[in-house]
Amino acid sequence: MAAYDLAIVGGGIAGLGVFEAAGRAGLKAVLIERGAPGRETTAVTSGLLHGGLRYLPYDVGTSWLMCREIERLRTESPGLLTRQEFLWPVYRGEGLRLGLIEALHDEYDLFAAMRGARRHERLSAAEAVARLPGLREKGLLGAVSFDEWRVDVPRLVDALARSGSDAGGDLLEGRRVASFAVRGGRVAAARLDDGGEVEARVFVNAAGPWAEEVARLAGASMVRLRLRKGVHLVIPGAPPPRGLIFPGPGGRRVGVYPRKGETWVGPTDEPHDGPPGKACVQAQEQEDLRRALALVLPELAARPCRAVMGLRPIPRRSGAAFLLSREHRIFDHAAEGLPNLLTLAGGKLTTYRPMGEDVLAVVLKKLGRASPVPAPALEEAGMPWPLIRAGGLAASAGLLSFYAVRRAVLGAR
Ligand SMILES: Cc1cc2nc3c(=O)[nH]c(=O)nc-3n(C[C@H](O)[C@H](O)[C@H](O)COP(=O)(O)OP(=O)(O)OC[C@H]3O[C@@H](n4cnc5c(N)ncnc54)[C@H](O)[C@@H]3O)c2cc1C
């Protein structure tokens, strides 16, 4: 009889979400992390619980899910969150019209009450500079102000680890899964680099960017990720009083995030091919971000800074990179002869709880226990993803067009 019901490999936000959910369901769980929990990708995110403004034009479902989670965390753990106001300035010649940005925010405002945000405001150039001193005034046409939430990531990581441990789970820190023992067509144990073995009835691979590698240790090959590198500049010293959204390298919008006495600027979003361990910040990426920042906040850009980077572990689906959904995906390795191994990939800091619950529902099914939540594994039910994507895209485009036309023709709010 295995010592554990469930063994989770990887203690980032994804693995911790599963660990917490398993504890709540009364499972005997163990989480194996080769370093310290939350110190890899999870530590270098922007630390925002955002409502998915970026996804609205093509993935309104992800935006809705993210707003629902913000509402829940605000209610259950308000101390972890801080309101963060952002300005989105628009300059002459940028090609983007304030009216269109406002139309996007009209759509975002549909979720404002849900995520405890104020409705957006349109600011004149003078009002924008008054709110964010140092903002370049030349060519500034105006700005849109809106709210998001910042989360204290180390405290969230600690809270999830404690919750799983208090429920009877074991956390093995500084222990790397080096291989798996596969016996009788099942994963019997995870073999650790110190020679130890962890036996469990079900295994969940939540190794983030390393999920493909960890799946291969069990002889599984169905996990396919597209890794996308995100670089942030970190600027010590007093941060600006508000956040800012601006066109980063290549025109992609990036942010300025005041954060614990520092300012984070980014992240970029570029493909990374090759093993995760080979990823690093290129001097050119750092310089490109700094130059883009200098066009909006020149004084901040002149300060000395360092750079950090992380890899987004996005499950592969066909479609243009910018249309890749940030939804999580559960790979059930039963399809390749390993019925007690699952891989969780993708997802957001903001959606750690639905990720954990979705995995838990599949784990409980495999353990033959009743599930407290409806099984959500849409992938496994063979849902027609291209059609769902096309439907979501059409719905998002329809809403955006509606608000754009209303704003342009009727001038209505
Ligand atoms: C730059 C950037 C900014 C982001 N900003 C936001 C944001 O503001 N808001 C938001 O909602 N989302 C954001 N995200 C997305 C999301 O937060 C991350 O994708 C998420 O944190 C990834 O977590 P993870 O648990 O999957 O991976 P990780 O945090 O990397 O966790 C995986 C863990 O597995 C461990 N591991 C690997 N191999 C082994 C092994 N063999 N044995 C044991 N342990 C192993 C690693 O040590 C690591 O701790 C951002 C992502 C990036 C890259």
Short mmCIF file of C-alpha atoms and ligand atoms in Angstrom, two decimals:
data_model
loop_
_atom_site.label_atom_id
_atom_site.label_comp_id
_atom_site.label_asym_id
_atom_site.label_seq_id
_atom_site.Cartn_x
_atom_site.Cartn_y
_atom_site.Cartn_z
CA MET A 1 0.00 0.00 0.00
CA ALA A 2 1.52 3.37 -1.04
CA ALA A 3 2.37 5.77 1.76
CA TYR A 4 0.61 8.66 0.05
CA ASP A 5 -2.63 9.12 -1.89
CA LEU A 6 -0.99 11.83 -3.95
CA ALA A 7 2.58 12.95 -4.71
CA ILE A 8 3.04 16.34 -6.38
CA VAL A 9 6.29 17.20 -8.17
CA GLY A 10 7.03 20.95 -8.18
CA GLY A 11 6.29 23.57 -5.54
CA GLY A 12 5.49 26.59 -7.69
CA ILE A 13 2.07 28.19 -7.55
CA ALA A 14 0.60 25.32 -9.63
CA GLY A 15 1.87 22.53 -7.35
CA LEU A 16 1.02 24.47 -4.20
CA GLY A 17 -2.54 25.00 -5.45
CA VAL A 18 -2.89 21.21 -5.85
CA PHE A 19 -1.27 20.61 -2.43
CA GLU A 20 -3.76 22.96 -0.75
CA ALA A 21 -6.76 21.48 -2.58
CA ALA A 22 -5.63 17.93 -1.66
CA GLY A 23 -5.39 18.92 2.00
CA ARG A 24 -8.90 20.37 1.95
CA ALA A 25 -10.20 17.12 0.45
CA GLY A 26 -8.55 15.06 3.21
CA LEU A 27 -5.99 13.32 0.96
CA LYS A 28 -2.64 12.27 2.36
CA ALA A 29 -0.38 14.31 0.05
CA VAL A 30 3.32 15.00 -0.36
CA LEU A 31 4.85 17.86 -2.32
CA ILE A 32 8.40 17.36 -3.63
CA GLU A 33 10.33 20.53 -4.52
CA ARG A 34 13.97 20.49 -5.58
CA GLY A 35 14.61 23.98 -4.15
CA ALA A 36 12.36 26.10 -1.94
CA PRO A 37 8.65 26.52 -2.78
CA GLY A 38 7.76 29.43 -5.02
CA ARG A 39 11.34 30.43 -5.85
CA GLU A 40 11.36 29.72 -9.59
CA THR A 41 8.87 31.12 -12.14
CA THR A 42 6.41 32.01 -9.41
CA ALA A 43 8.96 34.38 -7.81
CA VAL A 44 9.57 36.38 -10.99
CA THR A 45 6.01 37.04 -12.10
CA SER A 46 4.64 40.57 -12.10
CA GLY A 47 2.82 39.70 -8.88
CA LEU A 48 -0.48 40.94 -10.21
CA LEU A 49 -3.86 39.39 -9.75
CA HIS A 50 -5.15 40.87 -12.93
CA GLY A 51 -8.48 40.45 -14.57
CA GLY A 52 -7.02 39.51 -17.96
CA LEU A 53 -7.46 42.83 -19.78
CA ARG A 54 -4.95 41.59 -22.36
CA TYR A 55 -7.05 38.51 -23.13
CA LEU A 56 -10.38 40.36 -23.57
CA PRO A 57 -10.14 40.78 -27.35
CA TYR A 58 -9.73 37.02 -27.93
CA ASP A 59 -10.29 35.04 -24.73
CA VAL A 60 -13.10 36.51 -22.65
CA GLY A 61 -13.46 33.18 -20.77
CA THR A 62 -9.97 33.46 -19.24
CA SER A 63 -10.73 37.08 -18.23
CA TRP A 64 -13.96 35.99 -16.52
CA LEU A 65 -12.20 33.17 -14.65
CA MET A 66 -9.46 35.53 -13.46
CA CYS A 67 -11.98 38.13 -12.22
CA ARG A 68 -13.90 35.45 -10.34
CA GLU A 69 -10.71 34.38 -8.57
CA ILE A 70 -9.83 37.95 -7.62
CA GLU A 71 -13.28 38.30 -6.06
CA ARG A 72 -12.73 35.13 -4.03
CA LEU A 73 -9.24 36.08 -2.76
CA ARG A 74 -10.43 39.59 -1.90
CA THR A 75 -13.13 38.05 0.25
CA GLU A 76 -11.09 35.25 1.84
CA SER A 77 -7.61 36.80 2.21
CA PRO A 78 -7.91 40.57 1.85
CA GLY A 79 -4.57 41.10 3.67
CA LEU A 80 -2.67 39.55 0.76
CA LEU A 81 -3.89 42.09 -1.76
CA THR A 82 -3.17 45.76 -2.44
CA ARG A 83 -5.10 47.86 -4.94
CA GLN A 84 -2.89 49.07 -7.79
CA GLU A 85 -3.96 51.94 -10.01
CA PHE A 86 -2.54 51.95 -13.54
CA LEU A 87 -2.41 54.66 -16.18
CA TRP A 88 -2.51 53.78 -19.86
CA PRO A 89 -1.22 56.91 -21.63
CA VAL A 90 -1.70 57.51 -25.36
CA TYR A 91 0.75 59.57 -27.41
CA ARG A 92 0.33 61.24 -30.79
CA GLY A 93 1.36 58.97 -33.66
CA GLU A 94 0.97 55.76 -31.66
CA GLY A 95 -1.78 54.50 -33.94
CA LEU A 96 -4.00 53.66 -30.97
CA ARG A 97 -6.96 55.88 -30.33
CA LEU A 98 -8.06 56.76 -26.83
CA GLY A 99 -11.62 55.93 -27.92
CA LEU A 100 -10.66 52.35 -28.77
CA ILE A 101 -8.78 51.91 -25.49
CA GLU A 102 -11.82 53.25 -23.68
CA ALA A 103 -14.01 50.78 -25.58
CA LEU A 104 -11.76 47.96 -24.33
CA HIS A 105 -12.12 49.34 -20.80
CA ASP A 106 -15.91 49.62 -21.24
CA GLU A 107 -15.82 45.86 -21.79
CA TYR A 108 -13.41 45.38 -18.85
CA ASP A 109 -15.79 47.44 -16.67
CA LEU A 110 -18.36 44.65 -17.09
CA PHE A 111 -16.16 42.74 -14.62
CA ALA A 112 -15.27 45.78 -12.45
CA ALA A 113 -17.70 45.05 -9.61
CA MET A 114 -16.69 41.39 -9.65
CA ARG A 115 -13.02 42.19 -9.13
CA GLY A 116 -13.67 45.10 -6.73
CA ALA A 117 -12.28 47.67 -9.14
CA ARG A 118 -13.43 51.20 -9.85
CA ARG A 119 -14.71 51.83 -13.34
CA HIS A 120 -12.05 53.28 -15.62
CA GLU A 121 -11.55 57.04 -15.94
CA ARG A 122 -10.45 59.04 -18.96
CA LEU A 123 -7.80 61.64 -18.07
CA SER A 124 -6.55 64.66 -19.96
CA ALA A 125 -2.80 64.94 -20.53
CA ALA A 126 -2.48 67.42 -17.65
CA GLU A 127 -4.44 65.14 -15.29
CA ALA A 128 -2.28 62.16 -16.26
CA VAL A 129 0.95 64.03 -15.53
CA ALA A 130 -0.45 65.29 -12.21
CA ARG A 131 -1.15 61.67 -11.19
CA LEU A 132 2.18 60.34 -12.43
CA PRO A 133 4.87 63.02 -12.17
CA GLY A 134 7.76 62.34 -14.55
CA LEU A 135 5.47 61.02 -17.30
CA ARG A 136 6.68 62.42 -20.63
CA GLU A 137 4.35 65.26 -21.60
CA LYS A 138 5.44 65.81 -25.22
CA GLY A 139 2.79 64.42 -27.57
CA LEU A 140 0.65 63.08 -24.71
CA LEU A 141 -3.01 63.05 -25.75
CA GLY A 142 -4.46 61.72 -22.52
CA ALA A 143 -4.71 58.49 -20.54
CA VAL A 144 -7.08 55.90 -19.18
CA SER A 145 -6.83 55.05 -15.48
CA PHE A 146 -7.95 51.65 -14.17
CA ASP A 147 -7.44 49.30 -11.20
CA GLU A 148 -5.81 45.92 -10.70
CA TRP A 149 -4.65 44.08 -7.54
CA ARG A 150 -1.14 43.27 -6.40
CA VAL A 151 -0.57 40.08 -4.42
CA ASP A 152 2.17 39.45 -1.89
CA VAL A 153 3.58 36.38 -3.66
CA PRO A 154 5.90 35.10 -0.86
CA ARG A 155 3.04 35.34 1.65
CA LEU A 156 0.65 33.58 -0.72
CA VAL A 157 3.24 30.81 -1.24
CA ASP A 158 3.70 30.44 2.55
CA ALA A 159 -0.06 30.42 3.15
CA LEU A 160 -0.63 27.62 0.62
CA ALA A 161 2.31 25.56 1.90
CA ARG A 162 1.09 25.96 5.49
CA SER A 163 -2.47 25.09 4.58
CA GLY A 164 -1.38 21.84 2.86
CA SER A 165 0.96 20.93 5.75
CA ASP A 166 -1.60 21.75 8.45
CA ALA A 167 -3.98 19.37 6.71
CA GLY A 168 -1.45 16.56 7.22
CA GLY A 169 0.56 16.88 3.99
CA ASP A 170 4.35 16.53 3.85
CA LEU A 171 6.55 19.08 2.12
CA LEU A 172 9.91 17.75 0.96
CA GLU A 173 12.09 20.76 0.17
CA GLY A 174 15.48 20.58 -1.53
CA ARG A 175 14.71 17.12 -2.97
CA ARG A 176 14.71 16.61 -6.74
CA VAL A 177 12.80 13.91 -8.53
CA ALA A 178 15.52 12.19 -10.57
CA SER A 179 13.44 9.35 -12.05
CA PHE A 180 10.27 7.32 -11.57
CA ALA A 181 9.91 3.63 -10.83
CA VAL A 182 7.30 2.23 -13.21
CA ARG A 183 5.98 -1.21 -12.24
CA GLY A 184 3.08 -3.14 -13.69
CA GLY A 185 2.07 -0.29 -16.00
CA ARG A 186 1.82 2.24 -13.15
CA VAL A 187 4.12 4.81 -11.61
CA ALA A 188 5.00 3.16 -8.30
CA ALA A 189 7.43 5.70 -6.84
CA ALA A 190 9.32 8.91 -7.45
CA ARG A 191 13.05 8.38 -6.97
CA LEU A 192 14.82 11.33 -5.40
CA ASP A 193 18.34 12.56 -6.04
CA ASP A 194 19.36 11.66 -2.46
CA GLY A 195 18.43 8.02 -3.06
CA GLY A 196 15.04 8.20 -1.29
CA GLU A 197 11.79 6.96 -2.84
CA VAL A 198 8.29 8.35 -2.46
CA GLU A 199 5.43 5.94 -3.13
CA ALA A 200 1.96 7.22 -3.95
CA ARG A 201 -1.22 6.04 -5.62
CA VAL A 202 -1.40 9.05 -7.95
CA PHE A 203 1.38 11.41 -9.14
CA VAL A 204 0.92 14.97 -10.38
CA ASN A 205 3.69 16.60 -12.36
CA ALA A 206 3.45 20.37 -11.70
CA ALA A 207 7.03 21.24 -12.63
CA GLY A 208 6.13 24.39 -14.61
CA PRO A 209 8.65 24.99 -17.42
CA TRP A 210 10.31 21.65 -16.50
CA ALA A 211 7.03 19.69 -16.87
CA GLU A 212 8.07 18.16 -20.22
CA GLU A 213 11.37 16.98 -18.69
CA VAL A 214 9.69 15.52 -15.60
CA ALA A 215 7.07 13.70 -17.71
CA ARG A 216 9.86 12.16 -19.78
CA LEU A 217 11.43 10.77 -16.56
CA ALA A 218 8.38 8.50 -16.40
CA GLY A 219 8.65 7.62 -20.09
CA ALA A 220 5.71 9.89 -20.97
CA SER A 221 5.91 12.00 -24.11
CA MET A 222 2.51 13.68 -24.57
CA VAL A 223 3.37 16.94 -22.72
CA ARG A 224 4.22 19.66 -25.20
CA LEU A 225 4.90 23.19 -23.99
CA ARG A 226 5.63 26.45 -25.69
CA LEU A 227 7.95 28.29 -23.34
CA ARG A 228 7.74 32.07 -23.53
CA LYS A 229 10.36 34.16 -21.85
CA GLY A 230 9.35 37.13 -19.72
CA VAL A 231 12.05 39.62 -18.67
CA HIS A 232 11.54 42.36 -16.06
CA LEU A 233 13.86 45.23 -15.19
CA VAL A 234 14.07 45.72 -11.43
CA ILE A 235 14.89 49.30 -10.43
CA PRO A 236 15.80 49.94 -6.78
CA GLY A 237 14.70 53.14 -5.05
CA ALA A 238 11.36 54.86 -4.51
CA PRO A 239 8.83 53.61 -7.08
CA PRO A 240 6.42 55.92 -8.92
CA PRO A 241 3.09 56.50 -7.14
CA ARG A 242 1.08 54.64 -9.79
CA GLY A 243 1.58 51.84 -12.27
CA LEU A 244 1.84 52.43 -15.99
CA ILE A 245 1.10 50.49 -19.16
CA PHE A 246 3.26 51.42 -22.15
CA PRO A 247 4.50 50.02 -25.49
CA GLY A 248 7.54 47.87 -24.73
CA PRO A 249 10.00 46.36 -27.21
CA GLY A 250 8.22 45.38 -30.43
CA GLY A 251 5.15 47.43 -29.47
CA ARG A 252 3.82 44.83 -26.98
CA ARG A 253 2.28 46.56 -23.96
CA VAL A 254 4.28 46.07 -20.78
CA GLY A 255 3.88 47.51 -17.29
CA VAL A 256 5.60 49.56 -14.62
CA TYR A 257 4.77 47.99 -11.24
CA PRO A 258 5.59 49.68 -7.93
CA ARG A 259 6.61 46.78 -5.68
CA LYS A 260 8.02 46.81 -2.14
CA GLY A 261 10.36 49.78 -2.53
CA GLU A 262 11.37 48.79 -6.07
CA THR A 263 9.93 49.20 -9.55
CA TRP A 264 9.45 46.23 -11.86
CA VAL A 265 9.22 46.98 -15.56
CA GLY A 266 8.02 44.36 -18.07
CA PRO A 267 7.53 41.55 -18.78
CA THR A 268 8.58 40.85 -22.34
CA ASP A 269 6.99 37.89 -24.13
CA GLU A 270 9.34 36.05 -26.50
CA PRO A 271 9.56 32.39 -27.50
CA HIS A 272 12.24 30.30 -25.83
CA ASP A 273 13.37 27.19 -27.66
CA GLY A 274 15.53 24.62 -25.92
CA PRO A 275 15.77 23.43 -22.33
CA PRO A 276 14.46 25.78 -19.61
CA GLY A 277 17.85 25.73 -17.88
CA LYS A 278 19.43 27.43 -20.90
CA ALA A 279 17.22 30.54 -20.68
CA CYS A 280 18.85 33.75 -19.47
CA VAL A 281 18.46 37.52 -19.84
CA GLN A 282 20.24 38.85 -22.92
CA ALA A 283 21.90 42.28 -22.57
CA GLN A 284 19.92 43.40 -25.63
CA GLU A 285 16.57 42.50 -24.01
CA GLN A 286 17.46 44.56 -20.95
CA GLU A 287 18.56 47.49 -23.12
CA ASP A 288 15.42 47.32 -25.31
CA LEU A 289 13.20 47.48 -22.21
CA ARG A 290 15.18 50.37 -20.77
CA ARG A 291 14.97 52.32 -24.05
CA ALA A 292 11.21 51.80 -24.29
CA LEU A 293 10.83 52.96 -20.68
CA ALA A 294 12.91 56.06 -21.41
CA LEU A 295 10.24 57.19 -23.88
CA VAL A 296 7.61 57.45 -21.13
CA LEU A 297 9.44 57.79 -17.78
CA PRO A 298 12.95 59.09 -18.65
CA GLU A 299 14.11 59.73 -15.08
CA LEU A 300 13.20 56.24 -13.93
CA ALA A 301 14.93 54.71 -16.99
CA ALA A 302 18.16 56.53 -16.13
CA ARG A 303 18.53 54.74 -12.78
CA PRO A 304 20.76 51.64 -12.43
CA CYS A 305 18.82 48.39 -12.60
CA ARG A 306 19.09 44.62 -12.76
CA ALA A 307 16.96 42.15 -14.73
CA VAL A 308 15.12 38.93 -13.86
CA MET A 309 13.39 36.46 -16.13
CA GLY A 310 10.97 33.54 -16.04
CA LEU A 311 9.46 31.15 -18.58
CA ARG A 312 5.71 30.88 -19.10
CA PRO A 313 4.91 27.16 -19.42
CA ILE A 314 2.11 27.35 -21.98
CA PRO A 315 0.55 24.10 -23.25
CA ARG A 316 0.96 23.79 -27.00
CA ARG A 317 -2.11 24.31 -29.12
CA SER A 318 -2.23 25.31 -32.72
CA GLY A 319 -2.70 29.05 -33.30
CA ALA A 320 -0.69 32.24 -33.35
CA ALA A 321 1.49 32.81 -30.30
CA PHE A 322 -0.37 35.93 -29.21
CA LEU A 323 -3.61 33.99 -29.32
CA LEU A 324 -2.33 31.22 -27.05
CA SER A 325 -4.72 30.95 -24.17
CA ARG A 326 -3.25 31.18 -20.70
CA GLU A 327 -5.70 28.52 -19.50
CA HIS A 328 -4.23 25.56 -17.73
CA ARG A 329 -4.33 22.08 -19.16
CA ILE A 330 -4.34 18.67 -17.53
CA PHE A 331 -2.53 15.92 -19.44
CA ASP A 332 -3.79 12.50 -18.38
CA HIS A 333 -1.01 10.03 -19.12
CA ALA A 334 -3.50 7.15 -19.04
CA ALA A 335 -3.64 7.86 -22.78
CA GLU A 336 -0.05 6.61 -23.01
CA GLY A 337 -0.31 3.72 -20.58
CA LEU A 338 0.38 5.44 -17.24
CA PRO A 339 -3.05 5.65 -15.58
CA ASN A 340 -1.87 7.22 -12.31
CA LEU A 341 0.18 10.11 -13.71
CA LEU A 342 -1.14 13.59 -14.53
CA THR A 343 0.67 16.70 -15.72
CA LEU A 344 -0.65 20.18 -14.95
CA ALA A 345 0.65 22.88 -17.26
CA GLY A 346 -0.05 26.54 -18.00
CA GLY A 347 -2.36 28.75 -16.00
CA LYS A 348 -1.75 31.92 -14.05
CA LEU A 349 -0.85 33.00 -10.56
CA THR A 350 -4.37 34.42 -10.47
CA THR A 351 -5.99 31.07 -11.28
CA TYR A 352 -4.02 28.78 -8.94
CA ARG A 353 -7.18 27.67 -7.13
CA PRO A 354 -9.26 26.49 -10.14
CA MET A 355 -6.08 24.78 -11.38
CA GLY A 356 -5.76 22.92 -8.07
CA GLU A 357 -9.44 22.01 -7.97
CA ASP A 358 -9.48 20.79 -11.56
CA VAL A 359 -6.55 18.49 -10.89
CA LEU A 360 -8.07 17.33 -7.62
CA ALA A 361 -11.31 16.30 -9.38
CA VAL A 362 -9.34 14.02 -11.74
CA VAL A 363 -7.18 12.68 -8.88
CA LEU A 364 -10.26 11.81 -6.79
CA LYS A 365 -11.75 9.98 -9.77
CA LYS A 366 -8.57 7.95 -10.14
CA LEU A 367 -8.63 7.15 -6.41
CA GLY A 368 -12.27 6.09 -6.73
CA ARG A 369 -13.46 8.79 -4.33
CA ALA A 370 -16.43 11.13 -4.72
CA SER A 371 -15.49 14.55 -6.04
CA PRO A 372 -16.62 17.70 -4.19
CA VAL A 373 -16.37 19.68 -7.42
CA PRO A 374 -17.69 18.81 -10.86
CA ALA A 375 -15.03 17.24 -13.11
CA PRO A 376 -13.87 20.08 -15.34
CA ALA A 377 -11.35 18.29 -17.51
CA LEU A 378 -12.70 19.66 -20.77
CA GLU A 379 -9.64 18.47 -22.64
CA GLU A 380 -10.34 14.92 -21.61
CA ALA A 381 -13.98 15.09 -22.59
CA GLY A 382 -12.71 15.67 -26.14
CA MET A 383 -14.12 19.19 -26.38
CA PRO A 384 -13.80 20.71 -29.87
CA TRP A 385 -11.16 23.30 -28.92
CA PRO A 386 -10.86 25.04 -32.32
CA LEU A 387 -14.64 25.66 -32.26
CA ILE A 388 -14.59 26.87 -28.64
CA ARG A 389 -11.68 29.19 -29.45
CA ALA A 390 -13.47 30.51 -32.53
CA GLY A 391 -16.66 31.07 -30.49
CA GLY A 392 -14.73 32.92 -27.76
CA LEU A 393 -12.91 35.03 -30.32
CA ALA A 394 -16.20 35.93 -32.02
CA ALA A 395 -17.85 36.82 -28.69
CA SER A 396 -14.87 38.97 -27.64
CA ALA A 397 -14.68 40.74 -31.00
CA GLY A 398 -18.45 41.31 -30.95
CA LEU A 399 -18.38 42.92 -27.51
CA LEU A 400 -15.41 45.11 -28.37
CA SER A 401 -17.02 46.24 -31.64
CA PHE A 402 -20.25 47.02 -29.80
CA TYR A 403 -18.49 49.32 -27.30
CA ALA A 404 -16.30 50.90 -29.98
CA VAL A 405 -19.32 51.73 -32.15
CA ARG A 406 -21.32 52.98 -29.17
CA ARG A 407 -18.46 55.25 -28.13
CA ALA A 408 -17.72 56.52 -31.65
CA VAL A 409 -21.28 56.99 -32.92
CA LEU A 410 -23.35 57.70 -29.85
CA GLY A 411 -20.63 59.10 -27.60
CA ALA A 412 -22.29 57.15 -24.78
CA ARG A 413 -20.56 55.75 -21.69
C1 LIG B 1 7.52 36.93 -16.37
C2 LIG B 1 6.18 36.37 -15.96
C3 LIG B 1 5.24 37.20 -15.37
C4 LIG B 1 4.00 36.69 -14.97
N1 LIG B 1 3.13 37.54 -14.36
C5 LIG B 1 1.96 37.06 -13.93
C6 LIG B 1 1.06 37.91 -13.21
O1 LIG B 1 1.36 39.07 -12.93
N2 LIG B 1 -0.13 37.39 -12.82
C7 LIG B 1 -0.49 36.10 -13.10
O2 LIG B 1 -1.59 35.71 -12.74
N3 LIG B 1 0.36 35.26 -13.74
C8 LIG B 1 1.57 35.70 -14.16
N4 LIG B 1 2.45 34.86 -14.79
C9 LIG B 1 2.06 33.47 -15.09
C10 LIG B 1 2.18 32.51 -13.90
O3 LIG B 1 2.30 33.16 -12.68
C11 LIG B 1 3.32 31.57 -14.01
O4 LIG B 1 3.25 30.94 -15.25
C12 LIG B 1 3.30 30.57 -12.86
O5 LIG B 1 3.76 31.21 -11.69
C13 LIG B 1 4.11 29.36 -13.14
O6 LIG B 1 4.04 28.56 -11.95
P1 LIG B 1 4.39 27.05 -11.97
O7 LIG B 1 4.08 26.49 -10.63
O8 LIG B 1 3.77 26.41 -13.15
O9 LIG B 1 5.98 27.02 -12.25
P2 LIG B 1 7.21 27.29 -11.19
O10 LIG B 1 6.92 28.41 -10.26
O11 LIG B 1 8.44 27.37 -12.00
O12 LIG B 1 7.20 25.95 -10.35
C14 LIG B 1 7.71 24.71 -10.85
C15 LIG B 1 8.54 24.11 -9.72
O13 LIG B 1 8.93 22.78 -10.09
C16 LIG B 1 10.19 22.53 -9.48
N5 LIG B 1 10.81 21.39 -10.16
C17 LIG B 1 11.18 21.31 -11.46
N6 LIG B 1 11.70 20.08 -11.71
C18 LIG B 1 11.68 19.39 -10.54
C19 LIG B 1 12.07 18.08 -10.14
N7 LIG B 1 12.65 17.23 -11.02
N8 LIG B 1 11.90 17.69 -8.85
C20 LIG B 1 11.33 18.54 -7.94
N9 LIG B 1 10.93 19.80 -8.26
C21 LIG B 1 11.09 20.22 -9.54
C22 LIG B 1 10.95 23.85 -9.67
O14 LIG B 1 12.01 23.98 -8.76
C23 LIG B 1 9.83 24.90 -9.47
O15 LIG B 1 9.82 25.40 -8.14
C24 LIG B 1 3.70 35.33 -15.19
C25 LIG B 1 4.64 34.48 -15.78
C26 LIG B 1 5.89 34.99 -16.15
C27 LIG B 1 6.91 34.07 -16.74
#
